[in-house]
Amino acid sequence: MKTIAVVLGARPQFIKHAPVSPHLRKYFNELIIHTGQHYEKRMSEVFFKELKLPTPILLRRGIKFSTPSKQCEGMIDMLKKTFSKHKPDAVLVYGDTTSTLAGAITARICNLPLIHVEAGLRSFNYTMPEEFNRVITDHCSQLVFAPTKDAVKNLKKEKCLAIIKTCGDVMFDAFLMAKKFNSSRKLTINKFYFLTLHRNYNVDKLSYLKKILYAVNKLDKNVIFSIHPRTKKMLKSAGIPYRNYENIQFLKPLSYFDTHLYLQHAECILTDSGGMQKEAYWHKKKCITLRTETEWTDTLKGGWNHLCGNHFNEISKLIGIKPNERRYNKNLFGKSGSSKRIVGEIRRMLRL
């Protein structure tokens, strides 16, 4: 049986691989490698347990380097040793994190076929590390899976040499898992907005972070804020207590299913996450994206998603704009079963 090395490191990647993993294990020896990029229990271990992912090889708990490039270099060094020991036949990566890039570069160094799920997405903001990561990964790959027609167009425009397939979005399969799990669960609160923040340009600049929280604190409904460790660290180092924001309820990082329970009941989603823009769309919830651009441009159609940029005082106004129900497309990112189709294409590539 051939071996597929699956390089994961961040919370969104654990989620994306969850629906793929059972199908992959039917035909391959699945070698999950955790780079340690997200290593805290609530950001990693909880997800492996909840999503029933096999125990991974953990390269290092909490890789701490001075820069993302140093972090990537450390991951590559450890991945080379792991690939040398386990001798995989191909490497599978997801998304656009530092772990994605490290997996892609190491596969290229080791002359291993690379498979990239969630390929072709472009925000065209080349100052974003994620944009660099996804472009390089696409062009290192032999097989790529693009979730949208626009993603395919981007790859063809860049003359990407990989085999390009459109099999839908694996996150939709994960969303359906969460929807089924939460079907009989209830929340004791209602009429609230749900907030997440983790991007470096929103969190690492204290002035920006304070402006966002100030604007959100003035909204007409309570705000549930699932706080990322990075954001928590910034507030703590600045000596800013949670009690300064009476309208915001700060929660520890939520599990995947719990996150969807809150998304399901929220009046509106406020986020700088890429994946959550789609998740809000699937829940038919209005989303305000706290960024100047998005790689998920299709969500902007019909007013289901709005880019706020740094005009945080406009958040309340944007929330008040009703989306166009007639322009909602339930199959915008494909139908269920993308995970199974992806594994089928991997089998064809490796001639199984």
Short mmCIF file of N, CA and C in Angstrom, two decimals, residues 4 16-17 28 44 78 80 104 112 121 143 167 173 177 229 237 246 255 271 276 278 289-290 297 317-318 326:
data_model
loop_
_atom_site.label_atom_id
_atom_site.label_comp_id
_atom_site.label_asym_id
_atom_site.label_seq_id
_atom_site.Cartn_x
_atom_site.Cartn_y
_atom_site.Cartn_z
N ILE A 4 0.77 8.21 1.76
CA ILE A 4 0.57 9.64 1.53
C ILE A 4 0.94 10.38 2.81
N LYS A 16 -10.05 20.82 7.40
CA LYS A 16 -10.13 20.46 5.97
C LYS A 16 -9.80 18.98 5.74
N HIS A 17 -8.88 18.46 6.53
CA HIS A 17 -8.49 17.07 6.30
C HIS A 17 -9.47 16.08 6.91
N PHE A 28 -4.81 4.12 1.09
CA PHE A 28 -3.41 4.49 1.33
C PHE A 28 -3.04 4.31 2.79
N SER A 44 -5.41 22.57 18.78
CA SER A 44 -4.89 21.39 18.09
C SER A 44 -5.51 20.10 18.61
N MET A 78 12.89 19.55 9.62
CA MET A 78 12.28 18.40 10.30
C MET A 78 11.49 17.51 9.34
N LYS A 80 12.15 17.03 6.14
CA LYS A 80 13.11 16.26 5.34
C LYS A 80 13.51 14.99 6.08
N ALA A 104 5.28 21.96 0.86
CA ALA A 104 5.47 22.06 -0.59
C ALA A 104 6.95 22.08 -0.96
N LEU A 112 9.21 14.50 -4.48
CA LEU A 112 7.97 13.75 -4.24
C LEU A 112 6.79 14.48 -4.89
N LEU A 121 -6.65 30.10 -5.27
CA LEU A 121 -7.29 31.26 -4.62
C LEU A 121 -6.31 32.43 -4.61
N LEU A 143 -0.55 17.99 -8.74
CA LEU A 143 -2.01 17.87 -8.79
C LEU A 143 -2.61 18.90 -7.85
N CYS A 167 -13.20 19.74 -7.68
CA CYS A 167 -13.98 18.70 -7.01
C CYS A 167 -14.86 19.27 -5.91
N ASP A 173 -17.93 19.68 3.15
CA ASP A 173 -18.13 18.35 3.76
C ASP A 173 -17.98 18.44 5.27
N MET A 177 -20.73 17.84 8.46
CA MET A 177 -20.46 17.06 9.66
C MET A 177 -20.89 17.84 10.90
N PRO A 229 -5.27 32.83 20.68
CA PRO A 229 -4.15 33.03 21.60
C PRO A 229 -3.28 34.23 21.24
N SER A 237 -0.29 41.69 27.08
CA SER A 237 0.99 42.40 27.11
C SER A 237 0.79 43.91 27.19
N GLU A 246 -17.51 46.16 27.80
CA GLU A 246 -18.68 45.60 28.48
C GLU A 246 -19.62 44.86 27.54
N SER A 255 -14.09 24.70 20.01
CA SER A 255 -13.92 23.53 19.15
C SER A 255 -14.63 23.80 17.83
N THR A 271 -15.28 38.85 11.09
CA THR A 271 -14.09 38.00 11.08
C THR A 271 -13.03 38.51 10.12
N MET A 276 -13.98 31.23 7.50
CA MET A 276 -15.23 31.59 8.17
C MET A 276 -16.15 32.41 7.26
N LYS A 278 -16.77 31.62 4.21
CA LYS A 278 -17.56 30.57 3.57
C LYS A 278 -18.55 29.95 4.55
N THR A 289 -16.21 41.19 6.76
CA THR A 289 -14.81 40.76 6.76
C THR A 289 -13.91 41.94 7.08
N LEU A 290 -13.15 41.82 8.14
CA LEU A 290 -12.30 42.91 8.63
C LEU A 290 -10.96 42.91 7.90
N THR A 297 -13.93 35.75 -3.27
CA THR A 297 -14.66 36.87 -3.88
C THR A 297 -16.12 36.54 -4.18
N LYS A 317 -23.07 50.14 10.09
CA LYS A 317 -23.80 50.45 8.85
C LYS A 317 -23.85 49.23 7.93
N LEU A 318 -22.72 48.52 7.82
CA LEU A 318 -22.65 47.34 6.95
C LEU A 318 -23.55 46.22 7.46
N ARG A 326 -32.29 36.33 -3.26
CA ARG A 326 -32.40 35.74 -4.59
C ARG A 326 -31.03 35.45 -5.21
#
